Amino acid sequence: MLARMDILISEEKGVRQLHFGTEWVQGAMRISKPHALELEYTREMLLPLALNANRHWPRNALCIGLGVGALPKFLLKHYPACQVTVVEISPAVLVVAQQHFKLPAQGPNLNVHIGCGAEYMATTQRQFDLVLVDGFDEKARVGPLNSVPFYLNAKSRMAPGGCLSVNILSRQKDTEPGKQRLQQAFDGQALILPPCGSGNVIALAHSGEGFEDNLRSLKANAEQLHANTGLNLMNSVVKFHQTLVLQSAA
């Protein structure tokens, strides 16, 4: 059953925001920079781009949850060879993203599937280099997207060397259950980053042997990413490395 929700749009100081019937911000776009990532947590969700030095990676990406389309828009602009698939439960959100937030029409590099992200993950046979999960309803609940079966299905859909990036914030801001489910699915190898300023918690998991832990290499990757796309993830890279070191020592 597809979701029904009240969709509201607000604008303040040049930033257009999406709401699902409340003041809770579901996405934002700076009108003068429609392809930039306005919200800190969306930038941090793309940390895998700074962890991989291969300019041709990702070849394909799956976005669960559309919102204003910030993540797919960024990938489409800066990684034109990347095939982007989006799964969004609400057809109304897709219309709003296209009409008010500059999401391009579907084409060779963008496919939007209307349906449940958990069901899609359980049934698709495709594999993805990058999986981005940021799906919430009007009450900021993630439902089956924050479950061990979902994370296990996501793990099976990740290509060799693939990466999963998840926003595990809940309305109650109690992220501990989500952290435990993700760690369980990935045999304790997931990496949970400290909260962003907004309270969003980004978690990463890798399908290969693990994450790069050389800070110099990571900073070099981040500098190149910044030069290529304008996305500055240097602070996130340092935070990532500190978290990785602490987890390795535990």
CSV table of N, CA, C and O in Angstrom, one decimal, residues 93-166:
chain,number,residue,atom,x,y,z
A,93,VAL,N,5.5,12.7,-3.6
A,93,VAL,CA,6.8,13.2,-3.4
A,93,VAL,C,7.6,13.3,-4.6
A,93,VAL,O,8.4,14.3,-4.9
A,94,LEU,N,7.5,12.3,-5.5
A,94,LEU,CA,8.2,12.4,-6.8
A,94,LEU,C,7.7,13.6,-7.6
A,94,LEU,O,8.6,14.4,-8.2
A,95,VAL,N,6.4,13.9,-7.6
A,95,VAL,CA,5.9,15.0,-8.4
A,95,VAL,C,6.5,16.3,-7.8
A,95,VAL,O,6.9,17.2,-8.5
A,96,VAL,N,6.5,16.4,-6.5
A,96,VAL,CA,7.0,17.6,-5.8
A,96,VAL,C,8.5,17.8,-6.1
A,96,VAL,O,8.9,18.9,-6.3
A,97,ALA,N,9.2,16.7,-6.0
A,97,ALA,CA,10.7,16.8,-6.3
A,97,ALA,C,10.9,17.3,-7.7
A,97,ALA,O,11.9,18.1,-8.0
A,98,GLN,N,10.1,16.9,-8.7
A,98,GLN,CA,10.3,17.3,-10.0
A,98,GLN,C,9.8,18.8,-10.3
A,98,GLN,O,10.5,19.5,-11.0
A,99,GLN,N,8.7,19.1,-9.7
A,99,GLN,CA,8.1,20.4,-9.9
A,99,GLN,C,8.8,21.6,-9.1
A,99,GLN,O,8.8,22.7,-9.6
A,100,HIS,N,9.3,21.3,-7.9
A,100,HIS,CA,9.7,22.3,-7.0
A,100,HIS,C,11.2,22.2,-6.6
A,100,HIS,O,11.7,23.2,-6.0
A,101,PHE,N,11.8,21.1,-6.9
A,101,PHE,CA,13.2,20.9,-6.4
A,101,PHE,C,14.2,20.4,-7.5
A,101,PHE,O,15.2,19.9,-7.2
A,102,LYS,N,13.8,20.7,-8.8
A,102,LYS,CA,14.7,20.5,-9.9
A,102,LYS,C,15.1,19.1,-10.2
A,102,LYS,O,16.2,18.9,-10.8
A,103,LEU,N,14.4,18.1,-9.7
A,103,LEU,CA,14.7,16.7,-10.0
A,103,LEU,C,14.4,16.5,-11.5
A,103,LEU,O,13.3,16.8,-12.0
A,104,PRO,N,15.4,16.0,-12.3
A,104,PRO,CA,15.1,15.9,-13.7
A,104,PRO,C,14.2,14.7,-14.0
A,104,PRO,O,13.9,13.9,-13.1
A,105,ALA,N,13.7,14.7,-15.2
A,105,ALA,CA,12.8,13.7,-15.6
A,105,ALA,C,13.6,12.4,-15.7
A,105,ALA,O,14.8,12.4,-15.9
A,106,GLN,N,12.9,11.3,-15.6
A,106,GLN,CA,13.5,10.0,-15.8
A,106,GLN,C,14.1,9.8,-17.2
A,106,GLN,O,13.6,10.3,-18.2
A,107,GLY,N,15.2,9.1,-17.2
A,107,GLY,CA,15.9,9.0,-18.5
A,107,GLY,C,16.9,7.8,-18.4
A,107,GLY,O,16.8,7.0,-17.4
A,108,PRO,N,17.9,7.8,-19.3
A,108,PRO,CA,18.9,6.7,-19.3
A,108,PRO,C,19.6,6.5,-18.0
A,108,PRO,O,20.0,5.4,-17.6
A,109,ASN,N,19.9,7.6,-17.2
A,109,ASN,CA,20.6,7.5,-16.0
A,109,ASN,C,19.8,7.6,-14.7
A,109,ASN,O,20.4,7.6,-13.6
A,110,LEU,N,18.5,7.8,-14.9
A,110,LEU,CA,17.7,8.0,-13.7
A,110,LEU,C,16.4,7.2,-13.8
A,110,LEU,O,15.6,7.4,-14.8
A,111,ASN,N,16.2,6.2,-12.9
A,111,ASN,CA,15.0,5.4,-12.9
A,111,ASN,C,14.4,5.5,-11.5
A,111,ASN,O,15.0,5.2,-10.5
A,112,VAL,N,13.1,6.0,-11.4
A,112,VAL,CA,12.4,6.1,-10.1
A,112,VAL,C,11.3,5.0,-10.1
A,112,VAL,O,10.5,4.9,-10.9
A,113,HIS,N,11.4,4.2,-9.0
A,113,HIS,CA,10.4,3.2,-8.8
A,113,HIS,C,9.5,3.6,-7.6
A,113,HIS,O,10.0,3.9,-6.6
A,114,ILE,N,8.2,3.6,-7.9
A,114,ILE,CA,7.3,3.9,-6.8
A,114,ILE,C,6.9,2.7,-6.1
A,114,ILE,O,6.3,1.7,-6.7
A,115,GLY,N,7.3,2.6,-4.8
A,115,GLY,CA,7.0,1.4,-4.0
A,115,GLY,C,7.7,1.4,-2.7
A,115,GLY,O,8.4,2.4,-2.4
A,116,CYS,N,7.6,0.3,-2.0
A,116,CYS,CA,8.3,0.2,-0.7
A,116,CYS,C,9.7,-0.2,-0.8
A,116,CYS,O,10.0,-1.1,-1.6
A,117,GLY,N,10.6,0.6,-0.2
A,117,GLY,CA,12.0,0.3,-0.3
A,117,GLY,C,12.4,-1.1,0.2
A,117,GLY,O,13.3,-1.7,-0.4
A,118,ALA,N,11.8,-1.5,1.3
A,118,ALA,CA,12.1,-2.8,1.9
A,118,ALA,C,11.7,-3.9,0.9
A,118,ALA,O,12.4,-4.9,0.7
A,119,GLU,N,10.5,-3.8,0.3
A,119,GLU,CA,10.1,-4.8,-0.7
A,119,GLU,C,11.0,-4.8,-1.9
A,119,GLU,O,11.3,-5.9,-2.4
A,120,TYR,N,11.4,-3.6,-2.4
A,120,TYR,CA,12.3,-3.6,-3.5
A,120,TYR,C,13.6,-4.3,-3.2
A,120,TYR,O,14.1,-5.1,-4.0
A,121,MET,N,14.1,-4.0,-2.0
A,121,MET,CA,15.4,-4.6,-1.7
A,121,MET,C,15.3,-6.1,-1.5
A,121,MET,O,16.3,-6.8,-1.8
A,122,ALA,N,14.2,-6.6,-1.1
A,122,ALA,CA,14.0,-8.0,-0.9
A,122,ALA,C,13.8,-8.8,-2.3
A,122,ALA,O,14.0,-10.0,-2.3
A,123,THR,N,13.4,-8.0,-3.3
A,123,THR,CA,13.0,-8.7,-4.6
A,123,THR,C,13.9,-8.4,-5.7
A,123,THR,O,14.0,-9.2,-6.7
A,124,THR,N,14.6,-7.3,-5.7
A,124,THR,CA,15.5,-7.0,-6.9
A,124,THR,C,16.7,-7.9,-6.9
A,124,THR,O,17.1,-8.5,-5.9
A,125,GLN,N,17.1,-8.2,-8.2
A,125,GLN,CA,18.3,-9.0,-8.4
A,125,GLN,C,19.5,-8.2,-8.8
A,125,GLN,O,20.6,-8.7,-9.0
A,126,ARG,N,19.3,-6.9,-8.8
A,126,ARG,CA,20.4,-6.0,-9.2
A,126,ARG,C,21.4,-5.8,-8.1
A,126,ARG,O,21.1,-6.0,-6.9
A,127,GLN,N,22.6,-5.5,-8.4
A,127,GLN,CA,23.7,-5.2,-7.4
A,127,GLN,C,24.1,-3.7,-7.7
A,127,GLN,O,24.1,-3.2,-8.8
A,128,PHE,N,24.5,-3.1,-6.6
A,128,PHE,CA,24.8,-1.6,-6.6
A,128,PHE,C,26.1,-1.4,-5.9
A,128,PHE,O,26.5,-1.9,-4.9
A,129,ASP,N,26.9,-0.4,-6.5
A,129,ASP,CA,28.1,0.0,-5.9
A,129,ASP,C,27.8,0.8,-4.6
A,129,ASP,O,28.6,0.8,-3.6
A,130,LEU,N,26.8,1.6,-4.7
A,130,LEU,CA,26.5,2.5,-3.6
A,130,LEU,C,25.0,2.5,-3.2
A,130,LEU,O,24.2,2.6,-4.1
A,131,VAL,N,24.7,2.2,-2.0
A,131,VAL,CA,23.3,2.2,-1.5
A,131,VAL,C,23.1,3.2,-0.5
A,131,VAL,O,23.8,3.3,0.5
A,132,LEU,N,22.2,4.2,-0.7
A,132,LEU,CA,21.9,5.3,0.2
A,132,LEU,C,20.5,5.1,0.7
A,132,LEU,O,19.5,5.1,0.0
A,133,VAL,N,20.3,5.1,2.1
A,133,VAL,CA,19.0,4.8,2.7
A,133,VAL,C,18.7,6.0,3.5
A,133,VAL,O,19.3,6.3,4.5
A,134,ASP,N,17.6,6.7,3.1
A,134,ASP,CA,17.2,7.9,3.9
A,134,ASP,C,15.6,8.0,3.7
A,134,ASP,O,15.1,8.9,3.0
A,135,GLY,N,14.9,7.1,4.3
A,135,GLY,CA,13.5,7.0,4.1
A,135,GLY,C,12.7,7.2,5.4
A,135,GLY,O,13.0,6.4,6.3
A,136,PHE,N,11.8,8.1,5.4
A,136,PHE,CA,11.0,8.4,6.6
A,136,PHE,C,9.6,8.7,6.2
A,136,PHE,O,9.3,9.3,5.1
A,137,ASP,N,8.6,8.4,7.1
A,137,ASP,CA,7.3,8.8,6.9
A,137,ASP,C,7.0,10.2,7.5
A,137,ASP,O,7.9,10.9,8.0
A,138,GLU,N,5.7,10.6,7.5
A,138,GLU,CA,5.4,12.0,8.0
A,138,GLU,C,5.7,12.1,9.5
A,138,GLU,O,5.8,13.2,10.0
A,139,LYS,N,5.9,11.0,10.2
A,139,LYS,CA,6.2,11.1,11.7
A,139,LYS,C,7.6,10.7,11.9
A,139,LYS,O,8.0,10.4,13.0
A,140,ALA,N,8.4,10.8,10.9
A,140,ALA,CA,9.9,10.5,11.0
A,140,ALA,C,10.2,9.0,11.4
A,140,ALA,O,11.1,8.8,12.1
A,141,ARG,N,9.3,8.1,11.0
A,141,ARG,CA,9.5,6.7,11.3
A,141,ARG,C,10.1,6.0,10.1
A,141,ARG,O,9.7,6.4,8.9
A,142,VAL,N,10.9,5.1,10.3
A,142,VAL,CA,11.6,4.4,9.2
A,142,VAL,C,10.9,3.0,8.9
A,142,VAL,O,11.1,2.4,7.8
A,143,GLY,N,10.2,2.5,9.9
A,143,GLY,CA,9.6,1.2,9.7
A,143,GLY,C,10.5,0.1,9.3
A,143,GLY,O,11.6,-0.1,9.9
A,144,PRO,N,10.2,-0.7,8.2
A,144,PRO,CA,11.0,-1.9,7.9
A,144,PRO,C,12.4,-1.5,7.3
A,144,PRO,O,13.2,-2.4,7.1
A,145,LEU,N,12.6,-0.2,7.0
A,145,LEU,CA,13.9,0.1,6.5
A,145,LEU,C,15.0,0.1,7.6
A,145,LEU,O,16.2,0.1,7.3
A,146,ASN,N,14.6,0.0,8.8
A,146,ASN,CA,15.5,-0.1,9.9
A,146,ASN,C,15.3,-1.5,10.6
A,146,ASN,O,14.8,-1.5,11.7
A,147,SER,N,15.6,-2.5,9.9
A,147,SER,CA,15.4,-3.9,10.4
A,147,SER,C,16.6,-4.8,10.0
A,147,SER,O,17.2,-4.5,9.0
A,148,VAL,N,16.8,-5.8,10.7
A,148,VAL,CA,17.8,-6.8,10.3
A,148,VAL,C,17.6,-7.4,9.0
A,148,VAL,O,18.5,-7.5,8.1
A,149,PRO,N,16.3,-7.8,8.6
A,149,PRO,CA,16.1,-8.4,7.3
A,149,PRO,C,16.4,-7.4,6.2
A,149,PRO,O,17.0,-7.8,5.2
A,150,PHE,N,16.0,-6.1,6.4
A,150,PHE,CA,16.3,-5.1,5.4
A,150,PHE,C,17.8,-5.0,5.2
A,150,PHE,O,18.3,-4.9,4.0
A,151,TYR,N,18.6,-4.9,6.3
A,151,TYR,CA,20.0,-4.7,6.2
A,151,TYR,C,20.7,-5.9,5.6
A,151,TYR,O,21.7,-5.8,4.8
A,152,LEU,N,20.2,-7.1,5.9
A,152,LEU,CA,20.7,-8.3,5.3
A,152,LEU,C,20.5,-8.3,3.7
A,152,LEU,O,21.3,-8.7,3.0
A,153,ASN,N,19.3,-7.9,3.3
A,153,ASN,CA,19.0,-7.8,1.9
A,153,ASN,C,19.9,-6.8,1.2
A,153,ASN,O,20.3,-7.0,0.1
A,154,ALA,N,20.1,-5.7,1.9
A,154,ALA,CA,20.9,-4.6,1.4
A,154,ALA,C,22.4,-5.2,1.2
A,154,ALA,O,23.0,-4.9,0.2
A,155,LYS,N,22.8,-5.9,2.2
A,155,LYS,CA,24.2,-6.5,2.1
A,155,LYS,C,24.3,-7.4,0.9
A,155,LYS,O,25.3,-7.4,0.2
A,156,SER,N,23.2,-8.2,0.6
A,156,SER,CA,23.3,-9.1,-0.6
A,156,SER,C,23.2,-8.4,-1.9
A,156,SER,O,23.5,-8.9,-2.9
A,157,ARG,N,22.7,-7.1,-1.9
A,157,ARG,CA,22.6,-6.3,-3.1
A,157,ARG,C,23.8,-5.4,-3.4
A,157,ARG,O,23.8,-4.7,-4.4
A,158,MET,N,24.8,-5.4,-2.5
A,158,MET,CA,25.9,-4.6,-2.7
A,158,MET,C,27.0,-5.3,-3.6
A,158,MET,O,27.3,-6.5,-3.3
A,159,ALA,N,27.5,-4.6,-4.6
A,159,ALA,CA,28.5,-5.2,-5.5
A,159,ALA,C,29.8,-5.3,-4.7
A,159,ALA,O,30.0,-4.7,-3.7
A,160,PRO,N,30.7,-6.1,-5.2
A,160,PRO,CA,32.0,-6.2,-4.6
A,160,PRO,C,32.7,-4.8,-4.4
A,160,PRO,O,32.7,-4.0,-5.4
A,161,GLY,N,33.1,-4.5,-3.2
A,161,GLY,CA,33.6,-3.2,-2.9
A,161,GLY,C,32.6,-2.1,-2.8
A,161,GLY,O,32.9,-0.9,-2.7
A,162,GLY,N,31.3,-2.6,-2.7
A,162,GLY,CA,30.2,-1.6,-2.5
A,162,GLY,C,30.1,-1.0,-1.1
A,162,GLY,O,30.7,-1.6,-0.2
A,163,CYS,N,29.3,0.0,-1.0
A,163,CYS,CA,29.2,0.7,0.3
A,163,CYS,C,27.7,1.1,0.6
A,163,CYS,O,27.0,1.5,-0.4
A,164,LEU,N,27.3,0.9,1.8
A,164,LEU,CA,26.0,1.3,2.3
A,164,LEU,C,26.1,2.5,3.2
A,164,LEU,O,27.0,2.5,4.1
A,165,SER,N,25.3,3.5,3.0
A,165,SER,CA,25.2,4.7,3.8
A,165,SER,C,23.8,4.9,4.3
A,165,SER,O,22.9,5.0,3.4
A,166,VAL,N,23.6,5.0,5.6
A,166,VAL,CA,22.2,5.0,6.1
A,166,VAL,C,22.1,6.2,7.1
A,166,VAL,O,22.9,6.4,8.0
